Amino acid sequence: MSPDPEQAVFTDYDSFAEAYAAETESSLENAYYARPAVLNLAGDVTGRRILDVGCGAGPLLESLRDRGAVVTGIEPSAKMLALARKRLGDDTPLHQGGLGGAPLPYPDDAFDDAVACLVLHYLQDWQAPLAELRRVLVPGGRLIVAVNHPLIYKMLRPEGDYFAVEEWSDEFTFSGRTAVLTFWHRPLHTILTEFLTAGFRITAVSEPPPAPEAHDVFPDLVTSPSGSFLGFLFLVLEAA
Ligand SMILES: C[S@@+](CC[C@H](N)C(=O)[O-])C[C@H]1O[C@@H](n2cnc3c(N)ncnc32)[C@H](O)[C@@H]1O
C-alpha cells in the first residue's frame, strides 16, 4: 500500500523526546560520529541559509548557527521541537512538520543547504520528500544526508533481504528508557538511485571514522584496522 501523502507516519519521538535528547547529547553515535561528520561535510557555512529537516532537539542547528549559518528547523515531534526552542531561543525559525506529508512550509529556492541527519531511513517513500527538498533548495544548493548504513541491516537481521526495501524495527535504550524505532532499509544502489532520480547530483560519499576525541571518551571503542566505524552513510547531494 502506498503511503497517503496527507497522513505521513512519523516514528513517535514525542514519547521519548527528553530521554533521546539527553542520551544523544554526548553519545558516540551522535556527538562523536554523525554530527561531526555532517559538520565536516558542510564545511564553511558562513552566511548560508540552512534548513535542518527532522532537527530533533536542535544540536546541529546550534552548531551550524555558531558557525555563522542562518538556520531554520522543522521537526514533527512537538516535544523535540520544544527542546530545540529551549536550546535555540526565540530568534531561530522552528516549525512543526516534516517530510512525507504536507509540503514543506517554505517557498521555492529558500535555502542554500538542507540537512537531513538520521531522518530519511524513517520514510518508505523518498521521491515526494526529495522533490520537496529540491524545491526549497536553490539550484546548486546542497542536501547533506546521514542515513543508516545499508550493511547495518544485514548485520542486525541476517535473515533479511539486503537487496530489497524492507521495514524493520529494533529496540533502543535512551537514558534508561526503552523505545522501539522502525526503519526502512534500502540497499546501496537504491539509496543512490533515489537521489539521482529526484534530480540530485552526488558530490560526496563518506564512511568516516569517528571524531578523534571519541577514543578518549570511549576507550573501549573498536574501529576497523583503518580506523573507521560502521554506522551511518553520509552523502552530499547537489540540487541540479
Ligand atoms: C534520530 S533523530 C535525529 C534528530 C536530529 N536530526 C539529530 O541529528 O540530532 C530523528 C528525528 O527525525 C524526526 N522525524 C521522524 N520522521 C520524520 C519525517 N517524516 N520528517 C521529518 N522528520 C522526521 C524525528 O521526530 C526525530 O526528531
Coordinates of N, CA and C and ligand atoms in Angstrom, one line a residue:
M1 N 0.9 -1.2 0.0 CA 0.0 0.0 0.0 C 0.9 1.2 0.0
S2 N 0.6 2.2 -0.9 CA 1.5 3.4 -0.9 C 1.0 4.4 0.2
P3 N 1.9 5.1 0.7 CA 1.5 6.0 1.9 C 0.6 7.1 1.4
D4 N -0.3 7.5 2.2 CA -1.2 8.6 2.0 C -0.4 9.9 2.2
P5 N -0.2 10.7 1.2 CA 0.7 11.9 1.4 C 0.2 12.8 2.5
E6 N -1.1 12.8 2.8 CA -1.6 13.7 3.8 C -1.4 13.1 5.2
Q7 N -1.1 11.8 5.3 CA -1.1 11.1 6.5 C 0.3 10.5 6.8
A8 N 1.3 11.3 6.7 CA 2.6 10.7 7.0 C 2.7 10.1 8.4
V9 N 3.4 9.0 8.5 CA 3.5 8.3 9.8 C 4.9 8.7 10.3
F10 N 5.0 9.4 11.4 CA 6.3 9.7 12.0 C 6.6 8.8 13.1
T11 N 7.8 8.2 13.2 CA 8.2 7.5 14.4 C 7.9 8.4 15.5
D12 N 7.3 8.0 16.6 CA 6.8 8.8 17.6 C 7.8 9.2 18.6
Y13 N 8.6 10.2 18.2 CA 9.6 10.7 19.2 C 9.1 11.5 20.4
D14 N 7.8 11.9 20.3 CA 7.2 12.5 21.4 C 7.3 11.7 22.7
S15 N 7.1 10.4 22.6 CA 7.1 9.5 23.8 C 8.4 9.3 24.5
F16 N 9.5 9.7 23.8 CA 10.8 9.5 24.4 C 11.8 10.7 24.1
A17 N 11.2 11.9 23.9 CA 12.0 13.0 23.4 C 13.1 13.4 24.4
E18 N 12.7 13.6 25.6 CA 13.7 14.1 26.6 C 14.8 13.0 26.8
A19 N 14.5 11.8 26.8 CA 15.5 10.7 27.0 C 16.4 10.6 25.8
Y20 N 15.8 10.7 24.6 CA 16.6 10.7 23.4 C 17.6 11.9 23.3
A21 N 17.0 13.1 23.6 CA 17.9 14.3 23.6 C 19.0 14.2 24.6
A22 N 18.7 13.7 25.8 CA 19.8 13.6 26.8 C 20.8 12.6 26.4
E23 N 20.4 11.5 25.9 CA 21.4 10.4 25.6 C 22.3 10.9 24.4
T24 N 21.7 11.5 23.4 CA 22.4 11.7 22.2 C 23.2 13.0 22.3
E25 N 23.1 13.8 23.4 CA 23.9 15.0 23.6 C 25.4 14.6 23.6
S26 N 25.7 13.4 24.1 CA 27.1 13.0 24.3 C 27.3 11.6 23.8
S27 N 26.4 11.0 23.1 CA 26.6 9.6 22.7 C 27.6 9.5 21.6
L28 N 28.3 8.3 21.5 CA 29.3 8.0 20.5 C 28.7 8.2 19.1
E29 N 27.5 7.6 18.9 CA 26.9 7.6 17.5 C 26.5 9.0 17.0
N30 N 26.1 9.8 18.0 CA 25.6 11.1 17.6 C 26.7 12.2 17.8
A31 N 27.1 12.4 19.0 CA 28.0 13.5 19.3 C 29.4 13.3 18.7
Y32 N 29.9 12.1 18.6 CA 31.2 11.8 18.2 C 31.3 11.2 16.8
Y33 N 30.2 11.1 16.1 CA 30.2 10.4 14.8 C 29.3 11.1 13.8
A34 N 28.0 11.1 14.0 CA 27.1 11.6 13.0 C 27.2 13.2 12.9
R35 N 27.2 13.8 14.0 CA 27.2 15.3 13.9 C 28.5 15.8 13.4
P36 N 29.7 15.4 14.0 CA 30.9 15.8 13.4 C 31.1 15.5 11.9
A37 N 30.6 14.4 11.5 CA 30.7 14.0 10.0 C 29.8 15.0 9.2
V38 N 28.6 15.3 9.6 CA 27.8 16.3 8.9 C 28.4 17.6 8.8
L39 N 28.9 18.1 10.0 CA 29.5 19.4 10.1 C 30.8 19.5 9.2
N40 N 31.5 18.4 9.2 CA 32.7 18.3 8.3 C 32.4 18.4 6.9
L41 N 31.3 17.7 6.5 CA 30.9 17.8 5.1 C 30.3 19.1 4.7
A42 N 29.7 19.8 5.7 CA 29.1 21.1 5.4 C 30.2 22.2 5.2
G43 N 31.3 22.0 5.9 CA 32.5 22.9 5.7 C 32.1 24.3 6.2
D44 N 32.6 25.3 5.4 CA 32.4 26.7 5.8 C 30.9 27.1 5.5
V45 N 30.1 27.4 6.5 CA 28.7 27.6 6.3 C 28.4 29.1 6.5
T46 N 29.3 29.9 6.7 CA 29.1 31.3 7.0 C 28.1 32.0 6.0
G47 N 27.0 32.5 6.5 CA 26.0 33.2 5.7 C 25.1 32.3 4.9
R48 N 25.3 31.0 5.0 CA 24.4 30.1 4.2 C 23.1 29.9 4.9
R49 N 22.0 29.9 4.2 CA 20.7 29.7 4.7 C 20.5 28.2 4.7
I50 N 20.4 27.6 5.9 CA 20.3 26.1 6.1 C 19.0 25.7 6.7
L51 N 18.4 24.7 6.1 CA 17.2 24.1 6.7 C 17.6 22.7 7.3
D52 N 17.3 22.5 8.6 CA 17.6 21.2 9.2 C 16.2 20.5 9.3
V53 N 16.1 19.5 8.5 CA 14.8 18.8 8.5 C 14.8 17.6 9.4
G54 N 13.8 17.5 10.3 CA 13.9 16.5 11.4 C 15.0 16.9 12.4
C55 N 14.9 18.2 12.7 CA 16.0 18.8 13.5 C 16.1 18.3 14.9
G56 N 15.1 17.5 15.4 CA 15.1 17.0 16.8 C 15.2 18.1 17.8
A57 N 16.1 17.9 18.8 CA 16.3 18.9 19.8 C 17.2 20.0 19.4
G58 N 17.7 20.0 18.2 CA 18.4 21.1 17.6 C 19.9 21.2 17.8
P59 N 20.6 20.0 18.1 CA 22.0 20.2 18.3 C 22.8 20.6 17.1
L60 N 22.4 20.1 15.9 CA 23.1 20.5 14.7 C 22.7 22.0 14.3
L61 N 21.5 22.4 14.5 CA 21.1 23.8 14.3 C 22.0 24.7 15.1
E62 N 22.2 24.3 16.3 CA 23.0 25.2 17.2 C 24.5 25.2 16.7
S63 N 25.0 24.1 16.3 CA 26.4 24.1 15.8 C 26.5 24.9 14.5
L64 N 25.5 24.7 13.6 CA 25.6 25.4 12.3 C 25.4 26.9 12.6
R65 N 24.5 27.3 13.5 CA 24.3 28.7 13.8 C 25.6 29.3 14.4
D66 N 26.3 28.5 15.3 CA 27.5 29.0 15.9 C 28.6 29.2 14.8
R67 N 28.5 28.5 13.7 CA 29.5 28.6 12.6 C 29.1 29.7 11.6
G68 N 28.0 30.4 11.9 CA 27.7 31.6 11.0 C 26.6 31.3 10.0
A69 N 25.9 30.1 10.1 CA 24.8 29.9 9.2 C 23.6 30.6 9.7
V70 N 22.6 30.8 8.7 CA 21.3 31.3 9.1 C 20.4 30.1 9.1
V71 N 20.0 29.7 10.2 CA 19.4 28.3 10.3 C 17.9 28.4 10.5
T72 N 17.2 27.4 10.0 CA 15.8 27.1 10.2 C 15.6 25.6 10.5
G73 N 14.7 25.3 11.4 CA 14.5 23.9 11.7 C 13.0 23.5 11.5
I74 N 12.8 22.2 11.1 CA 11.5 21.7 11.0 C 11.5 20.3 11.6
E75 N 10.5 19.9 12.4 CA 10.5 18.7 13.2 C 9.0 18.3 13.5
P76 N 8.7 17.0 13.2 CA 7.3 16.6 13.5 C 6.9 16.5 15.0
S77 N 7.9 16.1 15.8 CA 7.6 15.9 17.2 C 7.5 17.2 18.0
A78 N 6.4 17.5 18.6 CA 6.2 18.7 19.3 C 7.1 18.8 20.5
K79 N 7.4 17.6 21.1 CA 8.3 17.6 22.3 C 9.7 17.9 21.9
M80 N 10.1 17.3 20.8 CA 11.5 17.5 20.3 C 11.6 19.0 19.9
L81 N 10.6 19.5 19.3 CA 10.6 20.9 18.9 C 10.7 21.9 20.1
A82 N 10.0 21.5 21.1 CA 10.1 22.3 22.4 C 11.5 22.3 22.9
L83 N 12.2 21.2 22.9 CA 13.6 21.1 23.3 C 14.5 22.0 22.5
A84 N 14.2 21.9 21.1 CA 15.0 22.8 20.2 C 14.8 24.2 20.5
R85 N 13.5 24.6 20.8 CA 13.2 26.0 21.1 C 14.0 26.5 22.4
K86 N 14.0 25.6 23.4 CA 14.7 25.9 24.6 C 16.2 26.1 24.3
R87 N 16.7 25.3 23.5 CA 18.2 25.3 23.2 C 18.5 26.6 22.4
L88 N 17.6 26.9 21.4 CA 18.0 27.9 20.4 C 17.4 29.3 20.7
G89 N 16.5 29.4 21.7 CA 15.9 30.7 21.9 C 14.9 31.1 20.9
D90 N 14.4 32.3 21.0 CA 13.2 32.7 20.1 C 13.6 33.2 18.7
D91 N 14.9 33.4 18.5 CA 15.3 34.0 17.2 C 15.4 33.1 16.1
T92 N 15.4 31.8 16.3 CA 15.6 30.8 15.3 C 14.2 30.3 14.8
P93 N 13.9 30.4 13.5 CA 12.6 29.9 13.0 C 12.6 28.4 13.1
L94 N 11.6 27.9 13.9 CA 11.4 26.5 14.1 C 9.9 26.2 13.7
H95 N 9.7 25.1 13.0 CA 8.3 24.8 12.6 C 8.0 23.4 12.8
Q96 N 6.7 23.1 13.1 CA 6.3 21.7 13.3 C 5.9 21.1 11.9
G97 N 6.5 20.0 11.5 CA 6.2 19.4 10.2 C 7.3 18.4 9.9
G98 N 7.2 18.0 8.6 CA 8.3 17.0 8.3 C 8.1 16.6 6.8
L99 N 8.8 15.5 6.5 CA 8.9 15.0 5.1 C 7.8 13.9 5.0
G100 N 7.2 13.9 3.8 CA 6.3 12.7 3.5 C 4.8 13.1 3.8
G101 N 4.5 14.2 4.2 CA 3.1 14.6 4.4 C 2.8 15.9 3.6
A102 N 2.4 16.9 4.3 CA 2.1 18.2 3.6 C 3.4 18.8 3.1
P103 N 3.3 19.6 2.0 CA 4.5 20.3 1.5 C 5.2 21.0 2.6
L104 N 6.5 21.2 2.5 CA 7.3 22.0 3.5 C 6.8 23.4 3.4
P105 N 6.7 24.1 4.5 CA 6.1 25.4 4.6 C 7.1 26.5 4.2
Y106 N 7.8 26.3 3.1 CA 8.8 27.3 2.6 C 8.6 27.5 1.1
P107 N 8.9 28.7 0.6 CA 8.8 29.0 -0.8 C 10.0 28.2 -1.6
D108 N 9.8 28.2 -2.9 CA 10.9 27.7 -3.7 C 12.2 28.4 -3.5
D109 N 13.3 27.7 -3.6 CA 14.7 28.4 -3.6 C 14.9 29.1 -2.3
A110 N 14.4 28.6 -1.2 CA 14.5 29.4 0.1 C 15.8 29.1 0.8
F111 N 16.5 28.0 0.5 CA 17.7 27.6 1.3 C 18.9 27.3 0.3
D112 N 20.1 27.6 0.9 CA 21.3 27.2 0.2 C 21.7 25.7 0.5
D113 N 21.3 25.3 1.7 CA 21.6 23.9 2.1 C 20.4 23.3 2.9
A114 N 20.3 22.0 2.8 CA 19.4 21.3 3.7 C 20.2 20.2 4.3
V115 N 19.8 19.9 5.6 CA 20.5 18.8 6.3 C 19.4 17.8 6.7
A116 N 19.6 16.6 6.5 CA 18.6 15.5 7.0 C 19.5 14.5 7.7
C117 N 19.7 14.7 9.0 CA 20.6 13.8 9.7 C 19.8 12.8 10.4
L118 N 19.9 11.5 10.0 CA 19.3 10.4 10.6 C 17.7 10.5 10.5
V119 N 17.2 10.9 9.4 CA 15.8 11.1 9.2 C 15.2 10.2 8.1
L120 N 15.9 10.2 6.9 CA 15.3 9.6 5.7 C 15.0 8.1 5.9
H121 N 15.8 7.4 6.8 CA 15.5 6.0 7.0 C 14.2 5.7 7.7
Y122 N 13.5 6.7 8.1 CA 12.1 6.5 8.7 C 11.1 6.5 7.6
L123 N 11.5 6.8 6.3 CA 10.5 7.0 5.3 C 10.5 5.8 4.3
Q124 N 9.3 5.3 4.0 CA 9.2 4.3 3.0 C 9.4 4.9 1.6
D125 N 8.7 6.0 1.3 CA 8.8 6.6 0.0 C 9.7 7.8 0.1
W126 N 10.7 7.9 -0.8 CA 11.6 9.0 -0.7 C 11.4 10.0 -1.8
Q127 N 10.7 9.7 -2.9 CA 10.6 10.6 -4.0 C 9.9 11.9 -3.7
A128 N 8.7 11.8 -3.1 CA 8.0 13.1 -2.8 C 8.8 13.9 -1.8
P129 N 9.3 13.3 -0.7 CA 10.2 14.1 0.2 C 11.4 14.7 -0.5
L130 N 12.1 14.0 -1.4 CA 13.2 14.5 -2.1 C 12.9 15.6 -3.0
A131 N 11.7 15.5 -3.7 CA 11.2 16.6 -4.6 C 11.0 17.8 -3.8
E132 N 10.4 17.7 -2.6 CA 10.2 18.9 -1.7 C 11.5 19.5 -1.3
L133 N 12.5 18.7 -0.9 CA 13.8 19.2 -0.5 C 14.4 20.0 -1.7
R134 N 14.3 19.4 -2.9 CA 14.9 20.0 -4.1 C 14.2 21.3 -4.4
R135 N 12.9 21.3 -4.2 CA 12.1 22.6 -4.4 C 12.5 23.7 -3.6
V136 N 12.8 23.5 -2.3 CA 13.1 24.6 -1.4 C 14.6 25.0 -1.4
L137 N 15.4 24.2 -2.2 CA 16.9 24.5 -2.3 C 17.0 25.3 -3.6
V138 N 18.0 26.3 -3.5 CA 18.4 27.0 -4.7 C 19.0 26.0 -5.7
P139 N 19.0 26.3 -7.0 CA 19.7 25.4 -7.9 C 21.2 25.4 -7.5
G140 N 21.8 24.3 -7.4 CA 23.2 24.2 -7.0 C 23.3 24.1 -5.4
G141 N 22.1 24.2 -4.8 CA 22.1 24.0 -3.3 C 22.5 22.6 -2.9
R142 N 22.9 22.4 -1.6 CA 23.3 21.1 -1.2 C 22.3 20.5 -0.2
L143 N 22.2 19.2 -0.4 CA 21.4 18.4 0.6 C 22.5 17.4 1.3
I144 N 22.6 17.6 2.6 CA 23.6 16.8 3.3 C 22.8 15.8 4.1
V145 N 23.1 14.5 3.9 CA 22.3 13.4 4.4 C 23.2 12.4 5.3
A146 N 22.6 12.0 6.4 CA 23.2 10.8 7.1 C 22.0 9.8 7.3
V147 N 22.3 8.6 6.8 CA 21.2 7.6 7.0 C 21.9 6.3 7.5
N148 N 21.1 5.4 8.0 CA 21.6 4.1 8.4 C 22.4 3.5 7.3
H149 N 23.6 3.1 7.6 CA 24.5 2.4 6.6 C 23.7 1.1 6.2
P150 N 23.6 0.8 4.9 CA 22.8 -0.3 4.5 C 23.4 -1.7 5.0
L151 N 24.7 -1.7 5.3 CA 25.2 -3.0 5.8 C 24.7 -3.3 7.2
I152 N 24.3 -2.3 8.0 CA 23.8 -2.5 9.3 C 22.6 -3.4 9.4
Y153 N 21.8 -3.3 8.4 CA 20.6 -4.1 8.3 C 21.0 -5.6 8.2
K154 N 21.9 -5.9 7.4 CA 22.3 -7.3 7.2 C 23.0 -7.8 8.4
M155 N 23.7 -6.9 9.1 CA 24.4 -7.4 10.3 C 23.4 -7.7 11.4
L156 N 22.4 -6.8 11.5 CA 21.4 -7.0 12.6 C 20.3 -8.0 12.3
R157 N 20.1 -8.1 11.0 CA 19.0 -9.0 10.5 C 19.5 -9.9 9.4
P158 N 20.4 -10.9 9.8 CA 21.0 -11.8 8.8 C 20.0 -12.4 7.8
E159 N 18.8 -12.6 8.3 CA 17.7 -13.3 7.5 C 17.1 -12.3 6.6
G160 N 17.4 -11.0 6.7 CA 16.7 -10.0 5.8 C 17.3 -10.0 4.4
D161 N 16.5 -9.5 3.5 CA 17.0 -9.4 2.1 C 17.7 -8.1 1.9
Y162 N 19.0 -8.1 1.8 CA 19.7 -6.8 1.7 C 19.3 -6.1 0.4
F163 N 18.9 -6.8 -0.6 CA 18.7 -6.2 -1.9 C 17.3 -5.6 -2.1
A164 N 16.5 -5.8 -1.0 CA 15.1 -5.3 -1.1 C 14.9 -4.1 -0.2
V165 N 13.9 -3.3 -0.4 CA 13.5 -2.2 0.5 C 12.6 -2.9 1.6
E166 N 13.1 -2.9 2.8 CA 12.3 -3.7 3.9 C 12.2 -2.9 5.1
E167 N 11.0 -3.0 5.8 CA 10.8 -2.4 7.1 C 11.3 -3.2 8.2
W168 N 12.0 -2.6 9.1 CA 12.4 -3.3 10.3 C 12.4 -2.4 11.5
S169 N 12.3 -3.1 12.7 CA 12.3 -2.3 13.9 C 13.3 -2.9 14.9
D170 N 13.7 -2.0 15.8 CA 14.7 -2.5 16.8 C 14.4 -1.7 18.1
E171 N 14.8 -2.3 19.2 CA 14.6 -1.6 20.5 C 15.9 -0.9 20.9
F172 N 15.8 0.3 21.3 CA 17.0 1.1 21.8 C 16.7 1.6 23.2
T173 N 17.8 1.8 23.9 CA 17.6 2.4 25.2 C 18.3 3.8 25.2
F174 N 17.5 4.8 25.5 CA 18.0 6.2 25.6 C 17.8 6.6 27.1
S175 N 18.9 7.0 27.7 CA 18.9 7.4 29.1 C 18.1 6.5 30.0
G176 N 18.2 5.2 29.8 CA 17.5 4.2 30.6 C 16.1 4.0 30.1
R177 N 15.6 4.7 29.1 CA 14.2 4.5 28.6 C 14.2 3.7 27.3
T178 N 13.4 2.7 27.2 CA 13.3 1.8 26.1 C 12.4 2.4 25.0
A179 N 12.8 2.4 23.8 CA 12.0 2.8 22.7 C 12.2 1.9 21.5
V180 N 11.1 1.7 20.7 CA 11.2 0.9 19.5 C 11.2 1.9 18.3
L181 N 12.3 1.8 17.5 CA 12.3 2.6 16.3 C 12.1 1.7 15.1
T182 N 11.3 2.2 14.1 CA 11.0 1.5 12.9 C 11.6 2.2 11.7
F183 N 12.4 1.4 11.0 CA 13.2 2.0 9.8 C 12.8 1.3 8.5
W184 N 13.2 2.0 7.4 CA 13.1 1.3 6.1 C 14.5 1.1 5.6
H185 N 14.9 -0.1 5.5 CA 16.2 -0.4 4.9 C 16.2 -0.3 3.4
R186 N 17.2 0.3 2.8 CA 17.4 0.4 1.4 C 18.8 -0.1 1.1
P187 N 19.0 -1.0 0.0 CA 20.3 -1.3 -0.4 C 21.0 -0.1 -1.0
L188 N 22.3 -0.2 -1.1 CA 23.1 1.0 -1.5 C 22.7 1.5 -2.9
H189 N 22.5 0.6 -3.8 CA 22.1 1.1 -5.2 C 20.8 1.8 -5.2
T190 N 19.9 1.4 -4.3 CA 18.6 2.1 -4.2 C 18.7 3.5 -3.6
I191 N 19.5 3.5 -2.5 CA 19.8 4.8 -1.9 C 20.3 5.8 -2.9
L192 N 21.3 5.4 -3.7 CA 22.0 6.3 -4.6 C 21.0 6.7 -5.8
T193 N 20.3 5.7 -6.2 CA 19.4 5.9 -7.4 C 18.2 6.8 -7.0
E194 N 17.8 6.8 -5.7 CA 16.7 7.7 -5.3 C 17.1 9.1 -5.5
F195 N 18.4 9.4 -5.1 CA 18.8 10.8 -5.2 C 19.0 11.2 -6.7
L196 N 19.5 10.3 -7.5 CA 19.7 10.6 -8.9 C 18.3 10.8 -9.6
T197 N 17.4 10.0 -9.3 CA 16.0 10.1 -9.9 C 15.4 11.4 -9.5
A198 N 15.6 11.8 -8.2 CA 15.0 13.1 -7.7 C 15.7 14.3 -8.3
G199 N 16.7 14.2 -9.1 CA 17.4 15.3 -9.7 C 18.5 15.9 -8.9
F200 N 19.1 15.1 -8.0 CA 20.3 15.5 -7.3 C 21.6 14.8 -8.0
R201 N 22.7 15.6 -7.9 CA 24.0 15.0 -8.2 C 24.7 14.6 -7.0
I202 N 25.4 13.5 -7.0 CA 26.1 13.0 -5.8 C 27.5 13.7 -5.8
T203 N 27.8 14.5 -4.9 CA 29.1 15.2 -4.9 C 30.0 14.6 -3.8
A204 N 29.5 13.9 -2.8 CA 30.4 13.3 -1.8 C 29.7 12.1 -1.2
V205 N 30.5 11.1 -1.0 CA 30.0 9.9 -0.3 C 31.0 9.6 0.8
S206 N 30.6 9.4 2.1 CA 31.5 9.3 3.1 C 31.2 8.2 4.1
E207 N 32.2 7.5 4.5 CA 32.1 6.5 5.6 C 33.2 6.8 6.6
P208 N 33.0 7.9 7.3 CA 34.2 8.5 8.0 C 34.5 7.7 9.3
P209 N 35.7 8.0 9.9 CA 36.0 7.5 11.2 C 35.2 8.4 12.2
P210 N 35.1 7.9 13.5 CA 34.5 8.8 14.5 C 35.5 10.0 14.7
A211 N 35.0 11.0 15.4 CA 35.8 12.2 15.8 C 37.0 11.6 16.6
P212 N 38.2 12.2 16.4 CA 39.3 11.7 17.1 C 39.1 11.6 18.7
E213 N 38.4 12.6 19.2 CA 38.2 12.6 20.7 C 37.4 11.4 21.2
A214 N 36.7 10.7 20.2 CA 35.9 9.6 20.6 C 36.7 8.5 21.4
H215 N 38.0 8.4 21.0 CA 38.8 7.3 21.6 C 39.2 7.7 23.0
D216 N 39.2 9.0 23.4 CA 39.5 9.3 24.8 C 38.2 9.1 25.6
V217 N 37.1 9.5 25.0 CA 35.8 9.4 25.8 C 35.3 8.0 25.9
F218 N 35.5 7.2 24.8 CA 35.1 5.8 24.8 C 36.3 4.9 24.6
P219 N 37.1 4.6 25.6 CA 38.4 3.9 25.5 C 38.2 2.5 24.9
D220 N 37.0 1.9 25.1 CA 36.8 0.6 24.6 C 36.3 0.6 23.1
L221 N 36.2 1.7 22.5 CA 35.7 1.8 21.1 C 36.6 0.9 20.2
V222 N 35.9 0.1 19.4 CA 36.5 -0.7 18.4 C 36.3 -0.2 17.1
T223 N 37.3 0.1 16.3 CA 37.1 0.5 14.9 C 37.8 -0.5 14.0
S224 N 37.6 -0.3 12.7 CA 38.2 -1.2 11.8 C 39.7 -0.9 11.8
P225 N 40.6 -1.8 11.3 CA 42.0 -1.5 11.3 C 42.4 -0.2 10.7
S226 N 41.6 0.3 9.7 CA 41.9 1.5 9.1 C 41.3 2.7 9.9
G227 N 40.6 2.4 11.0 CA 40.2 3.5 11.9 C 38.7 3.9 11.7
S228 N 38.0 3.3 10.8 CA 36.6 3.7 10.6 C 35.6 2.9 11.5
F229 N 34.4 3.3 11.3 CA 33.4 2.9 12.2 C 32.1 2.7 11.4
L230 N 31.5 1.6 11.4 CA 30.3 1.3 10.6 C 29.1 1.7 11.3
G231 N 28.3 2.7 10.8 CA 27.1 3.0 11.5 C 26.2 3.7 10.5
F232 N 26.6 4.8 9.9 CA 25.8 5.6 9.0 C 26.6 5.8 7.7
L233 N 25.8 6.2 6.7 CA 26.3 6.5 5.4 C 26.1 8.0 5.2
F234 N 27.1 8.8 4.8 CA 26.9 10.2 4.7 C 27.1 10.6 3.2
L235 N 26.2 11.5 2.8 CA 26.2 11.9 1.3 C 26.0 13.4 1.2
V236 N 26.7 14.0 0.2 CA 26.3 15.4 -0.1 C 25.8 15.3 -1.5
L237 N 24.6 15.9 -1.7 CA 23.9 15.9 -3.0 C 23.7 17.3 -3.4
E238 N 23.9 17.6 -4.7 CA 23.7 18.9 -5.2 C 22.4 19.0 -6.0
A239 N 21.6 20.0 -5.7 CA 20.3 20.1 -6.4 C 20.6 20.6 -7.9
A240 N 20.2 19.8 -8.8 CA 20.6 20.2 -10.2 C 19.8 21.4 -10.7
Ligands
LIG1 C1 17.4 10.2 15.1 S1 16.5 11.7 15.3 C2 17.7 12.9 14.7 C3 17.4 14.3 15.2 C4 18.4 15.3 14.6 N1 18.4 15.3 13.2 C5 19.8 15.0 15.1 O1 20.7 14.6 14.3 O2 20.0 15.2 16.3 C6 15.3 11.6 14.1 C7 14.4 12.8 14.0 O3 13.6 12.7 12.8 C8 12.3 13.1 13.1 N2 11.4 12.5 12.1 C9 10.8 11.3 12.0 N3 10.1 11.2 10.9 C10 10.3 12.4 10.2 C11 9.8 12.8 9.0 N4 9.0 12.1 8.2 N5 10.2 14.1 8.5 C12 11.0 14.8 9.3 N6 11.5 14.4 10.5 C13 11.1 13.2 10.9 C14 12.0 12.6 14.5 O4 10.9 13.2 15.1 C15 13.4 12.8 15.2 O5 13.4 14.1 15.8

